[in-house]
Short mmCIF file of C-alpha atoms in Angstrom, two decimals:
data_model
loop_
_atom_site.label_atom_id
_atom_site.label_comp_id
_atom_site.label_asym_id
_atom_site.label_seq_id
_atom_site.Cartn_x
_atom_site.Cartn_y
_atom_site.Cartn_z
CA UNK I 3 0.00 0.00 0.00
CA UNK I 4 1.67 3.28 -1.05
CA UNK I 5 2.96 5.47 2.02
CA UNK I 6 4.23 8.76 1.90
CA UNK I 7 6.63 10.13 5.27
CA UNK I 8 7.17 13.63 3.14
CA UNK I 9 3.12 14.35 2.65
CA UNK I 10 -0.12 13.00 2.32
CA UNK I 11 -0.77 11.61 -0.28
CA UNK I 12 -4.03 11.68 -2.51
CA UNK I 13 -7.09 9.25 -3.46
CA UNK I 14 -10.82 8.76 -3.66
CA UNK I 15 -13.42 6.31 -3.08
CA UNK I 16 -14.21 5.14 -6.77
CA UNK I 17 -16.55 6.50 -9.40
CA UNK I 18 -15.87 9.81 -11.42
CA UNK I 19 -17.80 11.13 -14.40
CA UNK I 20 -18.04 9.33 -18.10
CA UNK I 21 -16.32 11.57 -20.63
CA UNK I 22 -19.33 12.99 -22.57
CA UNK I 23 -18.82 11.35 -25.98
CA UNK I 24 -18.38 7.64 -23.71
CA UNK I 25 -21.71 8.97 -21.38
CA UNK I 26 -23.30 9.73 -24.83
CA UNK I 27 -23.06 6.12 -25.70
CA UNK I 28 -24.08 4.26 -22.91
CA UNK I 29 -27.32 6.66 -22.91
CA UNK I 30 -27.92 5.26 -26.48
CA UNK I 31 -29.20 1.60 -25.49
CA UNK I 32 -28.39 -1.42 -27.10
CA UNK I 33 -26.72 -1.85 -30.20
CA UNK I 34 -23.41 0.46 -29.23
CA UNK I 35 -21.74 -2.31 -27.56
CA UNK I 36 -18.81 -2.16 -29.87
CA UNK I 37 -18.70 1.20 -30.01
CA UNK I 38 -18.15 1.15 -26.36
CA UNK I 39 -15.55 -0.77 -26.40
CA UNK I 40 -13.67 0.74 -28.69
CA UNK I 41 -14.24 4.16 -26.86
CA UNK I 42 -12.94 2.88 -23.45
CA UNK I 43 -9.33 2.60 -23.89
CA UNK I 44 -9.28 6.81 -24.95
CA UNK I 45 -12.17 7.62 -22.46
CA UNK I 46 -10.06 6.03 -19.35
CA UNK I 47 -7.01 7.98 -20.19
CA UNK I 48 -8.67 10.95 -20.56
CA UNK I 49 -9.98 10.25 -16.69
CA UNK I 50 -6.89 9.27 -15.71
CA UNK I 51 -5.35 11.94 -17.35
CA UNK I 52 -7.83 14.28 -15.66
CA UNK I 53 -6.95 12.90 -11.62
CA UNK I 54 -3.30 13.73 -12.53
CA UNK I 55 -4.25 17.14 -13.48
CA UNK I 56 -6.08 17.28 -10.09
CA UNK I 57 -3.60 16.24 -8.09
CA UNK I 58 -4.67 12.35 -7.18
CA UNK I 59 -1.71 10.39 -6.55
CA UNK I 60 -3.80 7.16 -6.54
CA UNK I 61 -5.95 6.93 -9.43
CA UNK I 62 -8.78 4.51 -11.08
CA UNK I 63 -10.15 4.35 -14.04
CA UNK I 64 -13.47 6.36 -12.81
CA UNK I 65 -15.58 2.83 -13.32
CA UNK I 66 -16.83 3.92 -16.42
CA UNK I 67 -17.00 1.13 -18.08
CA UNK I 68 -19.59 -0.19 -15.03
CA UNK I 69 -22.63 -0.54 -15.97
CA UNK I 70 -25.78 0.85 -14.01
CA UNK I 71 -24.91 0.69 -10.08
CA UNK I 72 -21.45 0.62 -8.87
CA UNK I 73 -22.82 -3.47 -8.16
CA UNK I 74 -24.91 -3.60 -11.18
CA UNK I 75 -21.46 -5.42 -13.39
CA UNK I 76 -20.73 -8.19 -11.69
CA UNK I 77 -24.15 -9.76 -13.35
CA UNK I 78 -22.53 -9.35 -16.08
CA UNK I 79 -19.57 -11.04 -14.36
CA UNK I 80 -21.61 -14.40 -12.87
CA UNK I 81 -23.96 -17.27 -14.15
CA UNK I 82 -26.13 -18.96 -11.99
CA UNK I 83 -29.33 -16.74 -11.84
CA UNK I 84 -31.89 -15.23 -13.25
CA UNK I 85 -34.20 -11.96 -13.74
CA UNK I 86 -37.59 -12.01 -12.15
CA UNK I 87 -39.57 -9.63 -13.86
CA UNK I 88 -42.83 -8.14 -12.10
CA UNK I 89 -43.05 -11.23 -9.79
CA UNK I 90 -45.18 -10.81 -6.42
CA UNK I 91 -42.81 -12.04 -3.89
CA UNK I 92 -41.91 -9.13 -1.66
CA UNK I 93 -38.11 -7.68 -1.43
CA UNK I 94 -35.90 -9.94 0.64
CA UNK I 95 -35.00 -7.00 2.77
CA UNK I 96 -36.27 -3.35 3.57
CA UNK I 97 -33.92 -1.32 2.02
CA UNK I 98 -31.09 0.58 2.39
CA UNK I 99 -32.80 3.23 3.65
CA UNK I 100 -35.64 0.64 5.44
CA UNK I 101 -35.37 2.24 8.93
CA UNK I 102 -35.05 5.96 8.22
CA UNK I 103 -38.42 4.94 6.19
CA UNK I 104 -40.01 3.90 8.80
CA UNK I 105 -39.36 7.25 10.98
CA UNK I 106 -39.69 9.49 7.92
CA UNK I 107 -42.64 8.41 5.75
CA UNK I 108 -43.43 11.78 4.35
CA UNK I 109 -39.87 12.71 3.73
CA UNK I 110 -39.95 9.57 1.46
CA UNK I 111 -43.59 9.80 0.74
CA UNK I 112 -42.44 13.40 -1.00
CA UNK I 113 -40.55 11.68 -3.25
CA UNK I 114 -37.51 13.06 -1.55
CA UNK I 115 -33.73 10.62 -0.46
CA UNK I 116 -33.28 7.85 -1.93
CA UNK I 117 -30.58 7.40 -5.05
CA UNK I 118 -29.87 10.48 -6.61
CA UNK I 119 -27.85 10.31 -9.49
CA UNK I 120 -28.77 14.08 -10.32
CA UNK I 121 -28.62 12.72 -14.24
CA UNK I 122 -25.52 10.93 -14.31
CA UNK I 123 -27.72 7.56 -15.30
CA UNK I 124 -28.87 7.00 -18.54
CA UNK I 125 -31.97 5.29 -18.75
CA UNK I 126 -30.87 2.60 -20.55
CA UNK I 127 -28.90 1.52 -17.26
CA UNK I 128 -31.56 1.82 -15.23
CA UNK I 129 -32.84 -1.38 -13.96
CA UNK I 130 -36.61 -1.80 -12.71
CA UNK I 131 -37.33 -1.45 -9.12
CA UNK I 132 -39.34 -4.67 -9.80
CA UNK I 133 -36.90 -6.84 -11.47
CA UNK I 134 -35.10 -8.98 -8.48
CA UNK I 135 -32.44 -11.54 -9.79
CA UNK I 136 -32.88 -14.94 -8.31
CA UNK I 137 -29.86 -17.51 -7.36
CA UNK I 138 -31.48 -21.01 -9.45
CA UNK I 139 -28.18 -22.65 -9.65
CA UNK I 140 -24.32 -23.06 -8.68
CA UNK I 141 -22.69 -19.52 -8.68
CA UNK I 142 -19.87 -19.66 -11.18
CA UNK I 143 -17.61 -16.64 -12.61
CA UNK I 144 -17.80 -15.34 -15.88
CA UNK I 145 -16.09 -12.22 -15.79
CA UNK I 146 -12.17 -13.38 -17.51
CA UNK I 147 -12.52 -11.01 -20.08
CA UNK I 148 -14.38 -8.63 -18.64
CA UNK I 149 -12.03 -7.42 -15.88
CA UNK I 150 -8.89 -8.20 -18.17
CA UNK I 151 -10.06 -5.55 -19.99
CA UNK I 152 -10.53 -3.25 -16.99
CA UNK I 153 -7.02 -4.45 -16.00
CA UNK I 154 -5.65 -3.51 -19.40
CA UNK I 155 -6.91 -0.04 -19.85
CA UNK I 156 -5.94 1.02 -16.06
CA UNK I 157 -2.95 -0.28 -16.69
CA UNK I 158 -1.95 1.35 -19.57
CA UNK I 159 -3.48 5.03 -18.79
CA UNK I 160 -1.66 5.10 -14.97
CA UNK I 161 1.36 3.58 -16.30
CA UNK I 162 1.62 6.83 -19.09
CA UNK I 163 1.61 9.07 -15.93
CA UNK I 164 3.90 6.05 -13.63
CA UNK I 165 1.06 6.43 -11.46
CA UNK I 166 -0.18 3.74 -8.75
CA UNK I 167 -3.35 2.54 -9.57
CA UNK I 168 -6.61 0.66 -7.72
CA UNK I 169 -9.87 -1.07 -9.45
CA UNK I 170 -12.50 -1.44 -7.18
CA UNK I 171 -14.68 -4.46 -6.87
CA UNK I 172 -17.59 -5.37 -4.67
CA UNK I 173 -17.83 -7.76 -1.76
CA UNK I 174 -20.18 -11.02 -1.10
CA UNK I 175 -22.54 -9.19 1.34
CA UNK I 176 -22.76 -6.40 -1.32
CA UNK I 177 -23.83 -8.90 -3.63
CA UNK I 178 -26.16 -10.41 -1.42
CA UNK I 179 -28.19 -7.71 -1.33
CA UNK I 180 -29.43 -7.86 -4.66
CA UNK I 181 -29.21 -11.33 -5.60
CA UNK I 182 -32.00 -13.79 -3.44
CA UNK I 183 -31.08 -17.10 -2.91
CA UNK I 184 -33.15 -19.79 -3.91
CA UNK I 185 -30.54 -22.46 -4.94
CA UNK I 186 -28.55 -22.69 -1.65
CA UNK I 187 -29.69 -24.25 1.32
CA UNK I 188 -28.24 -22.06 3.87
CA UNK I 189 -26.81 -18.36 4.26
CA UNK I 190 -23.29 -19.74 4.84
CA UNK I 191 -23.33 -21.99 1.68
CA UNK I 192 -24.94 -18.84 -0.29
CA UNK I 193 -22.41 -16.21 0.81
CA UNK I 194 -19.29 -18.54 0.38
CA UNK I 195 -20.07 -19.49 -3.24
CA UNK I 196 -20.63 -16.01 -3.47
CA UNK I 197 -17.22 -15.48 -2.07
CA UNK I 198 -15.16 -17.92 -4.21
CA UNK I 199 -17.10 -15.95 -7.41
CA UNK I 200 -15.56 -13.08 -6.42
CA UNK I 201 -12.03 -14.54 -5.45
CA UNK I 202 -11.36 -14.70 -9.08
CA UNK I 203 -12.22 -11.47 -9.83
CA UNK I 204 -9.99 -10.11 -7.27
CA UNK I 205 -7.03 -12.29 -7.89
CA UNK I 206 -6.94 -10.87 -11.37
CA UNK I 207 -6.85 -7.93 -10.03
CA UNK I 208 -3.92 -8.09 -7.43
CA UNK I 209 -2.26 -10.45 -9.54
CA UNK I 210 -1.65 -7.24 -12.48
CA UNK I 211 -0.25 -5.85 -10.28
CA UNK I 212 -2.73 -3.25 -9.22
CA UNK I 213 -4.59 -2.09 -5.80
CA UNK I 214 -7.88 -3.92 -5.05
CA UNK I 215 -10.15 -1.86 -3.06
CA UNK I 216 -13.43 -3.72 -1.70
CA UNK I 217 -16.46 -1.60 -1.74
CA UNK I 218 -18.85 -2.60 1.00
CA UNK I 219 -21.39 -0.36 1.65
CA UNK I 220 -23.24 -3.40 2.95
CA UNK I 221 -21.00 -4.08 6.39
CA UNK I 222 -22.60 -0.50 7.82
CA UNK I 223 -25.82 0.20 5.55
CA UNK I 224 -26.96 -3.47 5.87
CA UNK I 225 -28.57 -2.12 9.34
CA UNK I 226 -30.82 -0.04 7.29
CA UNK I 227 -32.33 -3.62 5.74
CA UNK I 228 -33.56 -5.00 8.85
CA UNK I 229 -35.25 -2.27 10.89
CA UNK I 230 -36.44 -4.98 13.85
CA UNK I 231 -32.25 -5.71 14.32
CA UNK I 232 -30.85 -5.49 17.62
CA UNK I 233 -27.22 -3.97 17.31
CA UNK I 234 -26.01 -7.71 18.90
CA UNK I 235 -28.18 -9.48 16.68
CA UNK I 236 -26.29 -7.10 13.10
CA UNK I 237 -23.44 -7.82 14.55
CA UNK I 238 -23.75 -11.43 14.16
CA UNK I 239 -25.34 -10.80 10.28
CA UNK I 240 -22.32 -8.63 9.26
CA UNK I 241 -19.79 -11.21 10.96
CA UNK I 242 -21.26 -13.92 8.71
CA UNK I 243 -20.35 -11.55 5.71
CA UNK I 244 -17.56 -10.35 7.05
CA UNK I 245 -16.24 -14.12 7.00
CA UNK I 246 -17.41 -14.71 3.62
CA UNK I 247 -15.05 -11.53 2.84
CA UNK I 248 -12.49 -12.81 4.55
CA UNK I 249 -12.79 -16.11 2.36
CA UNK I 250 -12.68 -14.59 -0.82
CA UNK I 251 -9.60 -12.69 -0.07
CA UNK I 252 -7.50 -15.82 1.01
CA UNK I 253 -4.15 -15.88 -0.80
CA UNK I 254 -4.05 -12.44 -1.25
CA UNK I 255 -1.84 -9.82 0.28
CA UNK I 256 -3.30 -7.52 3.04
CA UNK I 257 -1.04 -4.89 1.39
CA UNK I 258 -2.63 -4.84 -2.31
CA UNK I 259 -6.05 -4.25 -0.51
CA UNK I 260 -7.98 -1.61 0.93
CA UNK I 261 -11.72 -1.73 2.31
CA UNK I 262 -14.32 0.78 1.96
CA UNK I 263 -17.10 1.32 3.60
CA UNK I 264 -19.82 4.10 3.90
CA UNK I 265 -23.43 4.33 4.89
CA UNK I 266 -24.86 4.11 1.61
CA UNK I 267 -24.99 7.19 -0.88
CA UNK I 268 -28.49 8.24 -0.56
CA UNK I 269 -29.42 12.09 -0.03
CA UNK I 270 -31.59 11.18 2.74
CA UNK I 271 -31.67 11.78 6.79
CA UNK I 272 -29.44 8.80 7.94
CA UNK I 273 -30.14 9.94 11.48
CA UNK I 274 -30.60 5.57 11.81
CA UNK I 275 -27.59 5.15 10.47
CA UNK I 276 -25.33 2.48 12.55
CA UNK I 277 -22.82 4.24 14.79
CA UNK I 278 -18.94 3.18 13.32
CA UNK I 279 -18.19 2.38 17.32
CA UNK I 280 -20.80 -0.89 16.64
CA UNK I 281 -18.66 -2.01 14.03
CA UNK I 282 -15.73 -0.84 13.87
CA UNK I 283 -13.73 -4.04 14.81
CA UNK I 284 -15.64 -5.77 12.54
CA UNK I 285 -14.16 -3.50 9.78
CA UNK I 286 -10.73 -3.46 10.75
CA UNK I 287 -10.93 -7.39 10.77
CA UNK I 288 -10.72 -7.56 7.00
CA UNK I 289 -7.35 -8.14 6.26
CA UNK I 290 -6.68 -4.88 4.18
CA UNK I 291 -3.66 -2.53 4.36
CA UNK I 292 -5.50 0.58 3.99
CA UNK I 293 -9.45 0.99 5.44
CA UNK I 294 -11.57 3.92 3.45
CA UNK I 295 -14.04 5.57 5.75
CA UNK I 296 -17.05 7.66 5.55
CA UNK I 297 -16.02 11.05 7.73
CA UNK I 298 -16.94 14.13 6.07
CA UNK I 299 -21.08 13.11 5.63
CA UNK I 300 -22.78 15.57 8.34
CA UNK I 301 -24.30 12.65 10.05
CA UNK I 302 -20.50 10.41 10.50
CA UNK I 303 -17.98 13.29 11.01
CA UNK I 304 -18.18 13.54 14.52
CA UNK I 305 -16.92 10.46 14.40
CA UNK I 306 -12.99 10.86 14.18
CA UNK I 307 -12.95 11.06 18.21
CA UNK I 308 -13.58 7.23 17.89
CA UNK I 309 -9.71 7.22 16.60
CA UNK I 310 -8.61 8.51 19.82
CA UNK I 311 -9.10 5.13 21.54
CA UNK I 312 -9.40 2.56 18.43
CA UNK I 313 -6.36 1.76 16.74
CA UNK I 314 -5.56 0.75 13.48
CA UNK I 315 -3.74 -3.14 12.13
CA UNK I 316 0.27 -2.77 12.05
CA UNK I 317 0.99 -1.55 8.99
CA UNK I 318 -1.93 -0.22 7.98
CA UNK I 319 -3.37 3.10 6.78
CA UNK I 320 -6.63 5.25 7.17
CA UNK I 321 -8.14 6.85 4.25
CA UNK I 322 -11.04 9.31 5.57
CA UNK I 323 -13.28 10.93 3.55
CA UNK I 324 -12.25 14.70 3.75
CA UNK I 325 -14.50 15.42 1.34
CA UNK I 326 -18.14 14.59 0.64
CA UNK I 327 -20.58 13.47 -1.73
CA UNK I 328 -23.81 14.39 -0.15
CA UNK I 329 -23.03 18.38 -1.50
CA UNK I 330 -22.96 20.18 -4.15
CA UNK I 331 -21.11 22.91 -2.26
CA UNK I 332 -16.97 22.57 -2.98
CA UNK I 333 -15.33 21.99 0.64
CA UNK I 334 -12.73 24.69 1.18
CA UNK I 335 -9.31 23.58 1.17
CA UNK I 336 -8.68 25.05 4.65
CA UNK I 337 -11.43 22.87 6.00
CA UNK I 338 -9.77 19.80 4.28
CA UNK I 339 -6.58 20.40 5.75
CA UNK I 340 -8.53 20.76 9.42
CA UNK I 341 -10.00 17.49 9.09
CA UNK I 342 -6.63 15.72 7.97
CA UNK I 343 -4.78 17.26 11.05
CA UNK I 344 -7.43 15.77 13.57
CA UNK I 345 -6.94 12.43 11.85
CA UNK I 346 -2.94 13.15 11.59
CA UNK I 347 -2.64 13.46 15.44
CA UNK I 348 -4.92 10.87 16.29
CA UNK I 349 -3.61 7.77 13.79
CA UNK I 350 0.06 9.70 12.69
CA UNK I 351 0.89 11.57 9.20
CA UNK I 352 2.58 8.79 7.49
CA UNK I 353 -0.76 6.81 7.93
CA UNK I 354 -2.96 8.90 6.42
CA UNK I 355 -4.52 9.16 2.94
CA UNK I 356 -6.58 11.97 1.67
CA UNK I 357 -9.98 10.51 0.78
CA UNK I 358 -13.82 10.62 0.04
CA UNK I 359 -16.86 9.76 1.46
CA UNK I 360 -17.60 7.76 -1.43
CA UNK I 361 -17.73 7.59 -5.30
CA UNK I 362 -18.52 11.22 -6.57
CA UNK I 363 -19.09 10.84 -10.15
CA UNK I 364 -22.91 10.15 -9.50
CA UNK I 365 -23.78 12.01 -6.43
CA UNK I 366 -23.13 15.51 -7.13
CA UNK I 367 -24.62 18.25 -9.53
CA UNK I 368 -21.92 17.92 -12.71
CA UNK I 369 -18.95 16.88 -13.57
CA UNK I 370 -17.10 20.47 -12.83
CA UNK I 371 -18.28 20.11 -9.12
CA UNK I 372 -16.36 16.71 -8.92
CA UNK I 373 -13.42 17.37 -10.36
CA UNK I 374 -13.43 20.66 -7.99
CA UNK I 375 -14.16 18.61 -5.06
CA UNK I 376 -10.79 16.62 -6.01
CA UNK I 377 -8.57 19.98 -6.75
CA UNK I 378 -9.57 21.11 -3.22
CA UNK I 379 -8.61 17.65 -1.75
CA UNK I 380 -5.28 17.93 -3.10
CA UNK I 381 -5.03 21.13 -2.07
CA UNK I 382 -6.48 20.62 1.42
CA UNK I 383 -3.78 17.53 1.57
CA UNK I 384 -0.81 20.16 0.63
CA UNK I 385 -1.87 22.49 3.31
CA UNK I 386 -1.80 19.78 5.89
CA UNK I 387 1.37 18.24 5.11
CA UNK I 388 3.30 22.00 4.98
CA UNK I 389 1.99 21.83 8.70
CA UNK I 390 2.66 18.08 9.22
CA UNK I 391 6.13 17.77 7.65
CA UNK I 392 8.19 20.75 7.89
CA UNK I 393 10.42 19.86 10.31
CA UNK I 394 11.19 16.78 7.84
CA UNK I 395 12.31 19.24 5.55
#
C-alpha cells in the first residue's frame, strides 16, 4: 500500500464522471456495444489523465466502463441466476434506507432521499425497481474477459503518468443484497459461493499488479435492511459476511487491498444510520492494508474522536473521507486540511490518505463540481502536510 513520510498523499473512493462522448453512448441503449468498447481505452485515459491534473496520486479508471450501479457489473460477471420480472414475492430485505423509512414516511412519501444520481444515469442503465435476480443454480464466474479488460486499460493510462493505480470491486454481502437465494440451502453456503465468485475477480486484479479496493457499503448500511435488528443481533449478520469476505480474499496480500465502507450514498436523513463504534472491529478485521471511511457526511464526522481510543492493524493506513458526496457545495481547502490534522494526530501523518466519502461521479450536480471537489482535496492535503512535515524538511 503506497505510504508517503514527506506528505499526504491523494485518493478517492471510486466513481468519477463518463467523458461525454463515452456517457453519450451508454445513454444510447443497445446496439453500441462495440462502439463502447472501442471508446474505453481513450475515455479512461482521458480520466486518468484528468486525476493527474487534479492532483490524485492514486488513481482509477473512474468505473466507467460499469454498468448501471457501482454493483450492477458483476451480473454481467456471474452465471447462476436469473431476472424475475414483475413477480409478487416481496423484497428480501427493507432497504437501504428501510429504517429511516419507517421514521420518515413523508420525507420519502415526497418523493424526496433515496438514489440520486442528479442525471448521471442513462436510462438505458436503469434497472426496474421490480426486477429482483434470483440464485437457481451453482454460482460460477464469468467475468475473464471482462475485468482483463478493466485491467488492461488502467494499466496502460496510470502507467503513461507512472502512477499507482486501484480497481474497485464489490464484496459477497454487497452482492447479497441484490441477488435472493433460492438455490442454496443455507446463508453460509450462499455467501461462500458467493465469495469464491468473487475470489477470481480479485485475484486478477492483485495479480496485475494493481490495488484492489473492496467496496462494501453493505458491512454499515446493511442495518438499514432490517429495521427490527438489535445492534447484537447485526453484529452477528455482518460477521457472517464479514467471514465470507475474509474467504474470498485468502491468498491475497493484506497490502494490495484496501476496504471501503460508507453508509450508503443516498441524499436522505441517515439519522438511523449504525454508529462506526458498533462495528468498527468488525471492519478493521478484513485483512486490508489501507481501510476507506465515511467522515466528512454531516451525520458520520463527529466520528474521528472514535480514533482517539481505536487503533488501526500494524501496517496499515486510514483513508477518511475529507471530502463529501452528499453536496454540491466545494469543501474549502482550509477545512480539508482541518479534518486531515485531527486524523494526523490521532492515527500519525505517514498513515494517512486523503480521501472521500464515497464515489462522486454520480452524487453531485456535474462533472465540474467533482473534479473541484478533487482539486480542493489535493489542495487541502498540501496544506496539511506543509503543517505536518516541515520539520522533515
Amino acid at each position: 500500500m503506497p505510504a508517503s513520510t514527506e506528505r499526504i498523499l491523494v485518493s478517492h473512493a471510486g466513481a468519477l464522471p463518463r467523458p461525454d462522448a463515452l456517457q453519450r453512448l451508454f445513454g444510447a441503449g443497445p446496439g453500441f456495444e462495440d462502439a463502447i468498447d472501442a471508446a474505453l481505452p481513450g475515455a479512461v485515459a482521458e480520466v486518468v489523465d484528468r486525476q493527474a491534473a487534479a492532483g490524485v496520486d492514486i488513481v482509477n479508471d473512474g468505473e466507467i466502463s460499469k454498468r448501471g450501479l457501482f454493483t450492477g457489473y458483476i451480473r454481467d460477471r456471474m452465471s447462476g441466476f436469473e431476472a424475475e420480472v414483475g413477480g409478487d414475492r416481496p423484497p428480501a430485505n427493507a432497504g437501504v434506507t428501510g429504517r429511516d423509512r419507517r421514521d420518515f414516511p413523508g420525507f420519502f412519501a415526497a418523493g424526496f432521499g433515496g438514489f440520486d444520481f442528479k442525471g448521471a444515469m442513462p436510462a438505458s442503465e436503469v434497472t426496474s425497481l421490480a426486477t429482483q435476480y434470483v440464485c437457481t443454480g451453482p454460482l460460477r464466474y464469468a467475468g475473464t474477459a471482462l475485468v482483463q479488460a478493466d485491467i488492461d486499460r488502467l494499466t496502460a493510462a496510470a502507467g503513461a503518468h507512472n502512477m499507482t493505480a486501484f480497481l474497485p470491486a464489490v464484496t459477497p454481502g454487497t452482492v447479497e443484497h441484490w441477488l435472493r437465494n433460492d438455490y442454496y440451502p443455507d446463508d453460509e453456503s450462499f455467501l461462500g459461493a458467493i465469495a469464491d465468485v468473487l475470489h477470481e475477480e480479485y485475484t486478477a486484479i492483485t495479480d496485475a499488479g494493481l490495488l484492489l479496493q473492496l467496496d462494501d457499503p453493505d458491512l454499515p448500511d446493511g442495518w438499514q435492511m432490517f429495521p427490527d435488528m438489535t445492534v447484537p443481533e447485526y453484529r452477528r449478520y455482518a460477521a457472517l459476511r464479514v467471514e465470507a469476505l475474509n474467504h474470498a480474499l485468502r491468498g491475497i496480500p493484506p497490502e494490495r487491498v484496501r476496504l471501503h465502507v460508507c453508509w450508503g450514498s443516498g441524499h436522505g436523513p441517515h439519522r438511523d444510520d449504525i454508529p462506526l463504534r458498533d462495528i468498527v472491529d468488525l471492519v478493521l478485521s478484513v485483512p486490508a492494508g489501507c481501510y476507506s471511511i465515511e467522515a466528512a457526511n454531516p451525520r458520520h464526522e463527529h466520528e474521528w474522536t472514535l480514533w482517539e481510543d481505536v487503533r488501526l492493524p500494524d501496517g496499515a493506513s486510514l483513508m477518511p473521507g475529507v471530502v463529501g458526496h452528499a453536496t454540491d457545495v466545494i469543501e474549502h481547502p482550509e477545512l480539508v486540511a482541518q479534518r486531515l490534522l485531527r486524523f494526523a494526530k490521532l492515527v500519525g501523518a505517514e498513515n494517512l490518505i486523503a480521501g472521500t466519502d464515497c464515489g462522486l461521479g454520480n452524487r453531485v450536480g456535474h462533472p465540474e463540481i467533482v473534479w473541484a471537489k478533487l482539486e480542493d482535496l489535493s489542495e487541502g492535503a498540501r496544506i496539511a502536510s506543509r503543517a505536518l512535515f516541515r520539520d522533515s524538511r
